[in-house]
Structures are given as structure tokens and as C-alpha cells.
């Protein structure tokens, strides 16, 4: 049978905390063993250095790039980089004409392509499709043998868009060579065009090339995009990934018209497909299986979680009106480097030392509980930062380290509030085990409210700020959560255990709970109880005290009565009995 006493609950809570810590350490150990993670936190640009790319914007049609477009480009590139998991990147404008992107470490090819990609995204109906590579020259159909259009095209899916010249070009079109050319021409907006969809090595899907009609829905009409698992009508997951897409008002009307035309085509007909084209390259060409009337579509197929996330990101951040070319790229050293990191760590150690001195001066040996709690909070925070670096590419900046240093004082403040509440209860005459429980009941409300304010401030700062300030806000919020875990799952259970020891319960002079330091007399008198010496009450006074005790009990709330019953169940003296005894 489970021990329901405070000591029993304390033991179980400490075991749960130990299990949580071991689980986090085990996950990190697996990551390190497999080579996917590292024991040290990843460092941001200001501490580690990285790569700086200067991008030159190029507007469609050779137009001059406006300041508004450049600002929009900076914001969208920042969203793209953050969305790809690269933390603590710096994106700024230079001279009003270029965009400078500074990334920690060396960016991979996917990140590099994401930064360069413009948002010239288009939704075009498919007219026909063919093999990815060019047809051998000796097997091509002469241009004069292709039929001429019989009429003017009626809509974007009309085969009359295909002229003999376009059909011959389609046979000779070599997608691998075209996609490898970074200077390929932009597609015409109001005419049919040839586009390519690269194959997927992971799924084995071969590449395809298409003849598509004019643009029917521009990428700027996309309102939002995300991804997730497909659910059936009954809410059961199918374990298949899909991309969810929504349009603004104009886009919803246009997309409804497109799906009304495409959906009736039979399965296998290329005209049932619409191509999502980004920079002349097809990122997806799904079938239209239903008429979409509300502007909310779902793209399903042979998606993995990674490919679904990539497509959703391309759709969501695709509405960039300009493209970029990399003018220069160079490796940059850390702007703060090892010296500033060392000074930051020294500042943290100094702060920790001051907190340690204060704790031992104010609380004697009880200060060890404060230091042990800080160590546990530090371990949990460190494991969280390292695991986030592995899972989400989080990088620790100097601003983040500043947030950790500030958190030392904020975390210690929780323990001070708790200890002072215990002292207050001891001054009122409660024995230590009871003072711990009553003190905790009062302190936890104050601690929870304080940490809620800290967390709220960190969340607001994170979302309204940019750059390194976000690093400060993130660590501040992370440590607030760690503080709550530690004070509830370590500090309070440890105090419940110590309250039943002779050293603390007996009020030893070095325990920090010595009555002479609390300003009360006399000293503890056995079994951890504080008993005041007063003359024996007269008969009249005894009757008056008894009447007062009954009146106090009558005025108790239901919650106070239930709390008195619980205290009595674990062998603690009730407040009413103690009041009567003291009087």
C-alpha cells in the first residue's frame, strides 16, 4: 500500500524527478552515440562565427526593387530561415539595395536554396505530360507533323494552347539540363509553358515534365499552409502525411473555378492535375479530386513528414515578389568569440557565488537545499538546451547566456519565498513538519504567480522582438519552467524529508531554523515543537479560551476544516487545538 504521509509523497515525487532527468539524459546519450547530437550546446553566430551571404535582389521583368519590397524580402527570408530550424540568424539590408544573411556555422544546400528561392509561385493547370529527359533526336516527331490548334483556347486546360512549335520543343526539352541552369528564363504568365518536376529518390518517383496553361492562381493569394496526418471522417488517423493549404478571398474564388473545371476529368487524364510552380520548377502536381468552395484544400500523396513539411514551407513563405542571386559569400569569425563567452561565464559564476554566500549567511545549512535546487535546475536547463539544439537546431547566443544568468537570481527567489513562509509558520508556534506544509500552501501560490508573470513576459518579448533579443527571451522562459519543476518536484519534497530529521526538526543552531534567529522564545522543546512557557490559566480564563476556540472552529471555511482534518490524519496538531493550548 502506498505511503500517503508527506514523507511518502515526497519520496515518490523525488523518484519521478529522477526518472525525468534520466530519461532526458538517455535521449541525449542515444543522440550522441548515433552521432546525431553533441554533448555541448550549439553556439550562435556571435559566439561561433558562421557564413555571410550578400544577396542581390532581382525584380520580375527587370523592374527596380522598391524599399518596401526589400523590407518584405528581409521579413520573408527571416521566416524561411527560422522555419527551416536555423536559429539566431541575422538578416539585414545593406545600402538599401542588398540583403545580408548571416548564419551560424556552414549552411547546407537546402538552406542555401531556400534563401535564394524567390516566391514566383504559380498555380497552373496541366495540359499534358511526358518523360523527364529529352526524346532522342532521331525519334522526335517533325514539327510539321504536329496538328495546328483548331480554335482559340477557351480555358487554361484547353489543348489548343499547344502549337506545333511548342509540341516539338516539348519533345526536345531536357529537364535535367534546364534545372541545372541557374539563369533559366522566367515563364510567361499568360501563355502555355513547359515545366519540370524533379524525381524523388526517397520514394522512387521519377521526374516528369509538363505543358501547363497560363497562371490561374498566383502565389500571393496563398493565406497559409501547414502539414499533418490525414484523418478519416470518423477522426481516425490514416498515418499518411498531407499538406493543408488555404487561400485569401480572391484566391478562394479563383481556385474554386479551377477545381470545378479539373475535377470532372477522369483518373489518369493529365488535365485533372494542377501544377504548383516555384521559379519555373514544379514542386507538386496533385489531382483535383473535389471542388474546393471554401478556399481550404488538402494535398495528399506519397508524402513523408519531411517532404510534407518542405512543401508546406515553400507554399507558406512563397509569396516573395523578387528573386535573389548570391553576390558574395564568405566565412566570418565570431563577433564576440571565446573571450566574451569566457567573460559571460565568469559573470554567471560570480552571480552564483553571491547567491551561495547569501544563502549560507541567511539560512546556514538550509542553504544547501538552495544550492542543490539550483544544480538540479541547471541540469534540466542544460539538457533541454542541448536536446533543442539537436531536435530544432537551437543555438545559444550571448543574449541567451544573459538570460540564464538573470535566471539564477529569479530561481533563488522562489526558494527564499518558500523558506521565509516556513519561518513565519515557525514564529506562529507550529512544529517544523506542520510549518513546512502550511508554509508551502502559502508559498506555492506566490511562486506560481511570479513564474507565470516571468513566462508571460518572456513569451511576449520573444514574439515582438527579433534577432538576439529572442535568445534572451527564450532562455528566460525556459528557466521559468525549469524553476517551477524544481521547486515543486525537488525543493518542497526535500524540505518534507528534512522536517523529520533531528538536525532540522530539533532547531540546531546551524540548521537555519534556530529559534533564536527567528526572534521567538523559548527554544524548541523536543520533537521539533515550539512551546511557549506561560502561567497556568485561571478557571475563568480557561472557560474564555475554550469559548474562543469553539468560535474559531465555527468560523472556519469548508476548505480550512478539510485541511485541519488532513493534518490530523498525518499526526499534525491542528491550528484550533494549538490556539487553545497556547491560550
Coordinates of C-alpha atoms in Angstrom, one line a residue:
X1 CA 0.0 0.0 0.0
X2 CA 1.4 3.4 -0.9
X3 CA 2.6 5.6 1.9
X4 CA 0.2 8.6 2.0
X5 CA 2.2 10.6 4.6
X6 CA 4.0 13.8 3.5
X7 CA 7.3 11.9 3.6
X8 CA 5.9 9.1 1.4
X9 CA 4.6 11.6 -1.2
X10 CA 8.0 13.4 -1.1
X11 CA 9.8 10.2 -1.9
X12 CA 7.6 9.4 -4.8
X13 CA 7.9 12.9 -6.2
X14 CA 11.7 12.7 -6.0
X15 CA 11.6 9.4 -7.8
X16 CA 9.6 11.0 -10.6
X17 CA 12.0 13.8 -10.9
X18 CA 14.9 11.4 -11.1
X19 CA 13.1 9.4 -13.8
X20 CA 12.5 12.6 -15.8
X21 CA 16.2 13.6 -15.6
X22 CA 17.4 10.1 -16.5
X23 CA 15.0 9.9 -19.5
X24 CA 16.3 13.3 -20.9
X25 CA 19.9 12.1 -20.3
X26 CA 19.2 8.8 -22.0
X27 CA 17.7 10.5 -25.1
X28 CA 20.8 12.7 -25.3
X29 CA 23.0 9.7 -24.9
X30 CA 21.3 7.9 -27.8
X31 CA 21.8 11.0 -30.0
X32 CA 25.5 11.3 -29.1
X33 CA 26.1 7.6 -29.6
X34 CA 24.5 7.7 -33.1
X35 CA 26.4 10.8 -34.0
X36 CA 23.3 12.9 -34.4
X37 CA 23.8 15.1 -31.3
X38 CA 26.6 16.5 -29.2
X39 CA 27.1 17.0 -25.5
X40 CA 27.8 20.7 -25.8
X41 CA 25.1 23.3 -26.7
X42 CA 25.2 24.6 -30.3
X43 CA 26.5 28.2 -30.3
X44 CA 25.0 31.1 -32.3
X45 CA 26.7 33.4 -34.8
X46 CA 28.0 35.9 -32.2
X47 CA 29.9 33.1 -30.3
X48 CA 30.8 30.6 -33.0
X49 CA 31.0 32.6 -36.3
X50 CA 29.5 31.3 -39.5
X51 CA 28.7 32.2 -43.1
X52 CA 27.7 35.6 -44.5
X53 CA 25.9 35.8 -47.9
X54 CA 25.2 39.1 -49.7
X55 CA 22.1 38.7 -51.9
X56 CA 21.3 41.0 -54.8
X57 CA 17.5 41.3 -55.5
X58 CA 16.2 41.0 -59.0
X59 CA 12.6 42.1 -59.6
X60 CA 10.4 40.4 -62.2
X61 CA 10.8 41.9 -65.7
X62 CA 13.9 43.9 -64.7
X63 CA 12.0 46.5 -62.7
X64 CA 13.6 48.5 -59.9
X65 CA 13.3 46.9 -56.5
X66 CA 11.5 49.2 -54.1
X67 CA 12.4 49.7 -50.4
X68 CA 9.0 48.2 -49.5
X69 CA 9.8 45.1 -51.5
X70 CA 13.2 44.8 -49.9
X71 CA 11.8 45.0 -46.4
X72 CA 9.2 42.4 -47.3
X73 CA 12.1 40.2 -48.7
X74 CA 14.0 40.5 -45.4
X75 CA 11.0 39.5 -43.3
X76 CA 10.1 36.5 -45.5
X77 CA 13.7 35.3 -45.7
X78 CA 13.8 35.6 -41.9
X79 CA 10.6 33.5 -41.7
X80 CA 12.1 31.0 -44.1
X81 CA 15.3 30.6 -42.2
X82 CA 13.5 30.4 -38.8
X83 CA 11.1 27.9 -40.3
X84 CA 14.0 25.7 -41.5
X85 CA 15.3 25.4 -38.0
X86 CA 18.3 27.7 -38.3
X87 CA 18.4 29.7 -35.0
X88 CA 20.0 33.0 -34.2
X89 CA 20.4 34.0 -37.9
X90 CA 20.8 37.7 -38.8
X91 CA 19.1 39.1 -41.9
X92 CA 19.5 42.8 -42.6
X93 CA 19.6 45.2 -45.6
X94 CA 22.8 46.8 -46.8
X95 CA 22.9 50.1 -48.6
X96 CA 19.2 50.0 -49.4
X97 CA 19.9 47.6 -52.3
X98 CA 21.2 44.3 -50.9
X99 CA 20.2 41.8 -48.3
X100 CA 22.8 40.3 -46.0
X101 CA 22.2 36.9 -44.5
X102 CA 24.5 35.7 -41.7
X103 CA 24.0 32.1 -40.5
X104 CA 25.8 30.2 -37.7
X105 CA 28.1 27.5 -39.0
X106 CA 28.1 26.5 -42.6
X107 CA 24.6 26.3 -44.2
X108 CA 23.6 23.1 -46.1
X109 CA 22.4 23.1 -49.7
X110 CA 18.8 23.0 -48.7
X111 CA 19.1 26.2 -46.6
X112 CA 21.1 27.9 -49.3
X113 CA 18.4 27.1 -51.9
X114 CA 15.7 28.2 -49.5
X115 CA 17.3 31.6 -49.1
X116 CA 17.8 32.1 -52.8
X117 CA 14.4 30.9 -53.9
X118 CA 12.0 33.6 -55.0
X119 CA 8.3 33.5 -54.4
X120 CA 7.4 33.5 -58.1
X121 CA 4.9 30.8 -57.2
X122 CA 2.0 29.9 -59.6
X123 CA -0.8 27.5 -59.8
X124 CA -1.2 26.4 -63.5
X125 CA -3.4 23.7 -65.0
X126 CA -1.7 20.7 -66.6
X127 CA -2.4 20.1 -70.3
X128 CA -0.2 17.1 -71.0
X129 CA 2.9 15.4 -69.5
X130 CA 5.8 13.5 -70.8
X131 CA 9.2 11.9 -69.9
X132 CA 11.7 13.9 -67.8
X133 CA 14.5 13.7 -70.3
X134 CA 14.5 14.8 -73.9
X135 CA 13.4 12.3 -76.6
X136 CA 16.4 11.2 -78.7
X137 CA 16.7 13.4 -81.8
X138 CA 16.2 10.5 -84.2
X139 CA 12.9 9.6 -82.5
X140 CA 11.3 13.1 -82.4
X141 CA 8.3 14.0 -84.5
X142 CA 9.0 16.7 -87.2
X143 CA 7.3 19.9 -86.2
X144 CA 5.2 20.0 -89.4
X145 CA 3.5 16.7 -88.4
X146 CA 2.0 18.2 -85.2
X147 CA -1.6 19.4 -85.7
X148 CA -2.4 23.0 -85.6
X149 CA -4.9 24.3 -82.9
X150 CA -8.4 24.1 -84.0
X151 CA -9.7 27.2 -82.2
X152 CA -8.7 29.8 -79.6
X153 CA -8.2 28.3 -76.1
X154 CA -11.3 28.5 -74.0
X155 CA -9.6 28.0 -70.7
X156 CA -6.3 27.1 -69.1
X157 CA -6.8 23.4 -69.7
X158 CA -7.6 23.6 -73.4
X159 CA -5.2 21.6 -75.6
X160 CA -5.5 24.4 -78.2
X161 CA -2.7 26.1 -76.2
X162 CA -0.3 23.6 -77.7
X163 CA 1.1 24.8 -81.0
X164 CA 3.3 22.6 -83.3
X165 CA 6.3 24.6 -82.2
X166 CA 5.5 24.1 -78.5
X167 CA 4.9 20.4 -79.1
X168 CA 8.3 20.0 -80.8
X169 CA 10.0 22.0 -78.1
X170 CA 8.4 19.7 -75.5
X171 CA 9.9 16.6 -77.1
X172 CA 13.3 18.1 -77.2
X173 CA 13.1 19.7 -73.7
X174 CA 15.8 18.2 -71.4
X175 CA 14.7 18.8 -67.8
X176 CA 18.0 17.8 -66.1
X177 CA 19.9 20.3 -68.2
X178 CA 17.3 23.1 -67.8
X179 CA 17.0 22.7 -64.0
X180 CA 20.8 22.8 -63.7
X181 CA 20.9 26.2 -65.4
X182 CA 20.6 29.0 -62.7
X183 CA 19.9 31.6 -65.4
X184 CA 16.9 30.0 -67.0
X185 CA 14.3 32.4 -68.3
X186 CA 11.1 33.3 -66.4
X187 CA 7.9 31.6 -67.6
X188 CA 5.3 33.7 -69.5
X189 CA 2.3 34.5 -67.3
X190 CA -0.5 34.4 -69.9
X191 CA 0.7 31.6 -72.2
X192 CA 1.3 27.9 -72.0
X193 CA 4.8 26.8 -70.9
X194 CA 7.0 23.8 -70.3
X195 CA 7.9 23.0 -66.7
X196 CA 9.7 20.1 -64.9
X197 CA 9.1 18.2 -61.7
X198 CA 12.3 16.5 -60.4
X199 CA 12.0 12.9 -59.3
X200 CA 12.1 11.9 -55.6
X201 CA 14.9 9.5 -54.8
X202 CA 13.4 8.7 -51.4
X203 CA 10.1 7.4 -52.8
X204 CA 11.4 6.4 -56.2
X205 CA 9.1 8.7 -58.0
X206 CA 10.5 9.5 -61.5
X207 CA 10.8 13.0 -62.8
X208 CA 8.1 14.4 -65.1
X209 CA 7.8 17.3 -67.5
X210 CA 4.5 19.1 -68.3
X211 CA 2.9 21.5 -70.6
X212 CA 0.9 23.8 -68.4
X213 CA -1.6 26.5 -69.2
X214 CA -1.4 30.2 -68.1
X215 CA -1.3 31.2 -64.4
X216 CA -4.7 30.9 -62.8
X217 CA -3.9 31.5 -59.2
X218 CA -0.8 33.5 -58.2
X219 CA 1.2 32.5 -55.1
X220 CA 0.3 35.9 -53.5
X221 CA -3.2 34.5 -53.0
X222 CA -2.0 31.9 -50.5
X223 CA -3.0 32.8 -47.0
X224 CA -1.4 29.9 -45.0
X225 CA -0.1 26.4 -45.3
X226 CA 0.8 23.7 -42.9
X227 CA 1.1 19.9 -42.8
X228 CA -0.2 17.0 -40.7
X229 CA -1.6 13.5 -40.8
X230 CA -4.7 12.8 -42.7
X231 CA -7.8 11.8 -40.7
X232 CA -10.8 9.8 -41.8
X233 CA -14.4 11.2 -41.5
X234 CA -14.5 9.5 -38.0
X235 CA -11.3 11.2 -36.9
X236 CA -9.1 8.1 -37.2
X237 CA -5.5 8.8 -38.4
X238 CA -4.5 7.2 -41.7
X239 CA -0.8 7.6 -41.0
X240 CA -0.5 9.4 -44.3
X241 CA 1.0 12.9 -44.4
X242 CA -0.7 15.8 -46.3
X243 CA -0.3 19.5 -46.8
X244 CA -3.1 21.8 -45.8
X245 CA -3.5 24.9 -47.9
X246 CA -5.8 28.0 -47.6
X247 CA -6.3 31.0 -49.9
X248 CA -7.4 34.5 -49.3
X249 CA -10.8 35.8 -50.7
X250 CA -9.6 36.3 -54.3
X251 CA -7.6 33.1 -54.3
X252 CA -10.5 31.1 -53.0
X253 CA -12.7 32.3 -55.9
X254 CA -10.1 31.5 -58.5
X255 CA -9.3 28.1 -57.0
X256 CA -13.0 27.2 -56.9
X257 CA -13.2 27.9 -60.6
X258 CA -10.1 25.8 -61.3
X259 CA -11.3 22.8 -59.3
X260 CA -14.8 23.0 -60.9
X261 CA -13.1 22.5 -64.3
X262 CA -10.5 20.0 -63.4
X263 CA -12.4 17.6 -61.1
X264 CA -14.7 16.1 -63.8
X265 CA -11.7 14.8 -65.8
X266 CA -11.2 11.1 -65.4
X267 CA -8.4 9.5 -63.5
X268 CA -5.2 9.3 -65.5
X269 CA -6.0 12.3 -67.6
X270 CA -3.2 14.9 -67.2
X271 CA -5.8 17.7 -67.3
X272 CA -7.1 16.5 -63.9
X273 CA -3.8 17.9 -62.4
X274 CA -2.8 21.4 -61.4
X275 CA 0.9 22.2 -61.2
X276 CA 2.3 24.3 -58.3
X277 CA 5.3 26.0 -59.9
X278 CA 8.1 27.8 -58.0
X279 CA 10.7 29.6 -60.0
X280 CA 9.9 27.5 -63.1
X281 CA 10.1 24.2 -61.3
X282 CA 7.1 22.1 -60.3
X283 CA 7.1 21.4 -56.5
X284 CA 3.9 19.3 -56.7
X285 CA 1.3 18.4 -59.3
X286 CA -1.7 16.9 -57.4
X287 CA -5.0 15.8 -58.9
X288 CA -8.2 17.8 -58.3
X289 CA -10.5 15.2 -56.6
X290 CA -13.2 17.6 -55.3
X291 CA -14.5 21.1 -55.9
X292 CA -13.0 23.4 -53.3
X293 CA -15.5 26.1 -52.4
X294 CA -14.1 27.5 -49.2
X295 CA -10.6 28.1 -50.2
X296 CA -9.2 25.3 -48.0
X297 CA -7.5 22.5 -49.9
X298 CA -5.6 19.4 -48.8
X299 CA -2.7 18.0 -50.9
X300 CA -2.1 14.3 -50.3
X301 CA 0.1 11.7 -51.9
X302 CA 3.3 9.8 -51.2
X303 CA 4.5 12.4 -48.7
X304 CA 6.9 11.7 -45.9
X305 CA 6.9 14.0 -42.9
X306 CA 10.0 15.8 -44.2
X307 CA 8.6 16.2 -47.8
X308 CA 5.2 17.4 -46.5
X309 CA 6.9 20.0 -44.2
X310 CA 9.1 21.2 -47.1
X311 CA 6.2 21.7 -49.4
X312 CA 4.2 23.5 -46.7
X313 CA 7.1 25.8 -46.0
X314 CA 7.5 26.6 -49.7
X315 CA 3.8 27.4 -50.0
X316 CA 3.6 29.4 -46.8
X317 CA 6.7 31.6 -47.4
X318 CA 6.5 31.6 -51.2
X319 CA 4.9 35.0 -51.8
X320 CA 8.2 36.9 -52.3
X321 CA 7.9 39.3 -55.3
X322 CA 11.6 39.3 -56.0
X323 CA 14.3 36.7 -56.6
X324 CA 17.9 36.8 -55.4
X325 CA 21.4 35.9 -56.7
X326 CA 24.3 35.4 -54.3
X327 CA 26.8 38.3 -54.9
X328 CA 29.3 37.2 -52.4
X329 CA 29.8 34.5 -49.7
X330 CA 32.4 34.4 -47.0
X331 CA 33.2 32.8 -43.7
X332 CA 33.0 35.2 -40.8
X333 CA 34.6 34.9 -37.3
X334 CA 32.7 35.2 -34.1
X335 CA 31.8 38.8 -33.4
X336 CA 32.2 38.2 -29.7
X337 CA 34.1 35.0 -29.6
X338 CA 35.8 33.0 -26.9
X339 CA 36.8 36.0 -24.8
X340 CA 33.2 37.3 -24.5
X341 CA 31.9 33.8 -23.8
X342 CA 34.5 33.4 -21.1
X343 CA 33.6 36.7 -19.5
X344 CA 29.9 35.8 -19.7
X345 CA 30.5 32.5 -17.9
X346 CA 32.7 34.3 -15.3
X347 CA 29.8 36.7 -14.7
X348 CA 27.5 33.8 -14.2
X349 CA 29.8 32.1 -11.7
X350 CA 30.1 35.4 -9.8
X351 CA 26.4 35.7 -9.6
X352 CA 26.1 32.1 -8.5
X353 CA 28.8 32.7 -5.8
X354 CA 27.0 35.7 -4.4
X355 CA 23.7 33.7 -4.2
X356 CA 25.6 30.9 -2.4
X357 CA 27.1 33.3 0.1
X358 CA 23.7 34.9 0.8
X359 CA 22.1 31.5 1.1
X360 CA 24.6 30.3 3.7
X361 CA 24.6 33.6 5.6
X362 CA 20.8 33.8 5.8
X363 CA 19.9 30.1 6.1
X364 CA 23.1 28.3 7.3
X365 CA 23.0 24.6 6.3
X366 CA 19.5 25.1 4.9
X367 CA 21.3 27.0 2.1
X368 CA 22.5 23.6 0.8
X369 CA 18.9 23.0 -0.3
X370 CA 19.0 26.2 -2.3
X371 CA 22.3 25.2 -3.9
X372 CA 21.1 21.6 -4.6
X373 CA 17.9 23.1 -6.2
X374 CA 20.0 25.4 -8.4
X375 CA 22.1 22.5 -9.5
X376 CA 19.0 20.4 -10.4
X377 CA 17.5 23.4 -12.3
X378 CA 20.8 23.9 -14.1
X379 CA 21.0 20.2 -15.2
X380 CA 17.4 20.2 -16.5
X381 CA 18.0 23.5 -18.4
X382 CA 21.3 22.3 -19.8
X383 CA 19.7 19.0 -21.1
X384 CA 16.8 21.0 -22.6
X385 CA 19.1 23.4 -24.4
X386 CA 21.3 20.6 -25.8
X387 CA 18.3 18.5 -26.9
X388 CA 16.7 21.5 -28.5
X389 CA 19.9 22.1 -30.4
X390 CA 19.7 18.5 -31.7
X391 CA 16.0 18.4 -32.5
X392 CA 15.3 22.1 -33.6
X393 CA 18.8 23.4 -34.2
X394 CA 18.5 25.9 -31.4
X395 CA 21.7 27.8 -30.8
X396 CA 22.8 29.6 -27.6
X397 CA 23.8 33.2 -28.1
X398 CA 25.4 35.6 -25.6
X399 CA 21.9 37.1 -25.1
X400 CA 20.7 33.6 -24.2
X401 CA 23.5 33.3 -21.7
X402 CA 22.5 36.6 -20.2
X403 CA 19.0 35.1 -19.7
X404 CA 20.5 32.1 -17.9
X405 CA 22.5 34.4 -15.6
X406 CA 19.4 36.5 -14.7
X407 CA 17.5 33.3 -14.1
X408 CA 19.9 32.4 -11.2
X409 CA 18.6 35.2 -9.1
X410 CA 15.0 34.6 -10.2
X411 CA 15.2 30.9 -9.4
X412 CA 16.8 31.5 -6.0
X413 CA 14.0 34.0 -5.2
X414 CA 11.5 31.1 -5.3
X415 CA 13.4 29.2 -2.6
X416 CA 13.7 32.4 -0.5
X417 CA 9.9 32.9 -0.6
X418 CA 9.4 29.3 0.5
X419 CA 11.8 29.4 3.3
X420 CA 10.5 32.7 4.7
X421 CA 7.0 31.3 4.7
X422 CA 8.3 28.3 6.7
X423 CA 9.9 30.8 9.2
X424 CA 6.6 32.7 9.5
X425 CA 4.8 29.5 10.4
X426 CA 7.5 28.6 13.0
X427 CA 7.2 32.0 14.6
X428 CA 3.5 31.4 15.0
X429 CA 4.3 28.3 17.0
X430 CA 3.9 25.5 14.5
X431 CA 6.3 22.5 14.7
X432 CA 8.6 22.2 11.6
X433 CA 6.6 19.4 9.8
X434 CA 3.5 21.4 10.0
X435 CA 5.3 24.7 9.2
X436 CA 6.6 23.1 6.0
X437 CA 3.1 22.1 4.9
X438 CA 1.4 25.4 5.8
X439 CA 4.3 27.4 4.5
X440 CA 4.2 25.6 1.2
X441 CA 0.5 26.1 0.9
X442 CA 1.1 29.9 1.1
X443 CA 4.4 30.0 -0.8
X444 CA 3.4 28.0 -3.9
X445 CA 0.7 30.5 -4.8
X446 CA 3.2 33.3 -4.7
X447 CA 5.8 31.3 -6.6
X448 CA 3.4 30.2 -9.3
X449 CA 2.1 33.7 -9.9
X450 CA 5.7 35.1 -10.1
X451 CA 6.8 32.5 -12.6
X452 CA 3.6 32.9 -14.6
X453 CA 4.5 36.6 -14.9
X454 CA 8.1 35.8 -15.9
X455 CA 6.9 33.3 -18.5
X456 CA 4.3 35.7 -19.9
X457 CA 6.9 38.4 -20.2
X458 CA 9.3 36.0 -22.0
X459 CA 6.6 34.9 -24.4
X460 CA 5.6 38.5 -25.3
X461 CA 9.3 39.5 -25.7
X462 CA 10.0 36.5 -27.9
X463 CA 7.2 37.3 -30.3
X464 CA 7.6 41.1 -30.5
X465 CA 11.4 41.0 -30.7
X466 CA 13.8 40.0 -33.5
X467 CA 17.4 38.8 -33.6
X468 CA 19.4 38.1 -30.4
X469 CA 16.7 39.5 -28.1
X470 CA 14.7 36.4 -28.8
X471 CA 17.6 34.3 -27.4
X472 CA 17.3 36.2 -24.1
X473 CA 13.5 35.8 -24.0
X474 CA 13.7 32.1 -24.8
X475 CA 16.2 31.2 -22.1
X476 CA 14.3 33.3 -19.6
X477 CA 11.1 31.4 -20.3
X478 CA 12.8 28.1 -20.3
X479 CA 14.4 28.7 -16.9
X480 CA 11.0 29.8 -15.5
X481 CA 9.5 26.4 -16.5
X482 CA 12.6 24.6 -15.0
X483 CA 12.2 26.6 -11.8
X484 CA 8.6 25.5 -11.4
X485 CA 9.5 21.9 -12.0
X486 CA 12.4 22.0 -9.4
X487 CA 10.5 23.9 -6.7
X488 CA 7.5 21.5 -6.9
X489 CA 9.4 18.3 -7.5
X490 CA 12.6 18.8 -5.6
X491 CA 12.7 21.7 -3.1
X492 CA 9.4 21.0 -1.4
X493 CA 9.8 17.2 -1.2
X494 CA 13.4 17.6 0.2
X495 CA 12.0 20.0 2.9
X496 CA 9.3 17.5 3.7
X497 CA 12.0 14.9 4.3
X498 CA 14.3 17.2 6.3
X499 CA 11.5 18.3 8.5
X500 CA 11.5 14.9 10.2
X501 CA 15.2 14.8 10.9
X502 CA 16.7 15.7 14.3
X503 CA 19.1 18.2 12.9
X504 CA 16.5 20.4 11.3
X505 CA 13.4 19.4 13.3
X506 CA 15.3 20.0 16.5
X507 CA 16.3 23.5 15.5
X508 CA 20.0 23.1 15.5
X509 CA 21.9 26.4 15.6
X510 CA 23.4 25.6 12.2
X511 CA 20.2 24.4 10.6
X512 CA 19.0 27.9 9.8
X513 CA 15.9 27.2 11.8
X514 CA 17.3 28.1 15.2
X515 CA 14.5 29.8 17.2
X516 CA 17.0 32.4 18.4
X517 CA 17.4 33.5 14.8
X518 CA 13.6 33.6 14.3
X519 CA 13.0 36.1 17.1
X520 CA 10.9 33.7 19.3
X521 CA 11.4 32.3 22.7
X522 CA 11.7 29.8 24.2
X523 CA 13.8 27.3 22.1
X524 CA 12.5 24.1 20.5
X525 CA 11.3 21.7 23.2
X526 CA 11.6 18.2 21.9
X527 CA 10.1 16.5 18.8
X528 CA 10.6 19.7 16.8
X529 CA 7.9 21.6 18.7
X530 CA 7.9 25.2 19.9
X531 CA 6.2 25.6 23.2
X532 CA 5.7 28.9 25.0
X533 CA 6.0 29.0 28.8
X534 CA 3.1 30.8 30.3
X535 CA 1.4 30.8 33.8
X536 CA -1.4 28.3 34.2
X537 CA -4.7 29.9 33.2
X538 CA -7.4 30.6 35.8
X539 CA -10.7 28.8 35.6
X540 CA -12.4 31.9 34.2
X541 CA -9.7 32.3 31.6
X542 CA -9.8 28.6 30.7
X543 CA -13.5 28.9 30.0
X544 CA -13.0 32.0 27.9
X545 CA -10.2 30.3 25.9
X546 CA -12.5 27.3 25.4
X547 CA -15.3 29.5 24.1
X548 CA -12.8 31.4 21.8
X549 CA -11.5 28.1 20.4
X550 CA -15.1 26.9 19.6
X551 CA -15.9 30.2 18.0
X552 CA -12.7 30.0 15.8
X553 CA -13.6 26.5 14.8
X554 CA -17.1 27.6 13.9
X555 CA -15.9 30.3 11.6
X556 CA -13.6 28.0 9.6
X557 CA -14.4 27.6 5.9
X558 CA -15.0 24.2 4.5
X559 CA -11.5 24.2 2.9
X560 CA -9.9 25.1 6.2
X561 CA -11.8 22.3 8.0
X562 CA -10.8 19.8 5.4
X563 CA -7.2 20.9 5.7
X564 CA -7.3 20.5 9.5
X565 CA -8.7 17.0 9.0
X566 CA -5.9 16.1 6.6
X567 CA -3.3 17.5 9.1
X568 CA -4.8 15.5 11.9
X569 CA -4.7 12.3 9.7
X570 CA -0.9 12.6 9.3
X571 CA -0.4 13.2 13.1
X572 CA 0.0 17.0 13.0
X573 CA -1.5 19.4 15.5
X574 CA -4.4 21.4 14.2
X575 CA -4.5 25.2 14.3
X576 CA -7.6 25.2 16.5
X577 CA -6.0 22.8 19.1
X578 CA -2.8 24.7 19.1
X579 CA -4.6 28.0 19.6
X580 CA -6.5 26.5 22.6
X581 CA -3.3 25.1 24.0
X582 CA -1.4 28.4 23.7
X583 CA -4.2 30.3 25.3

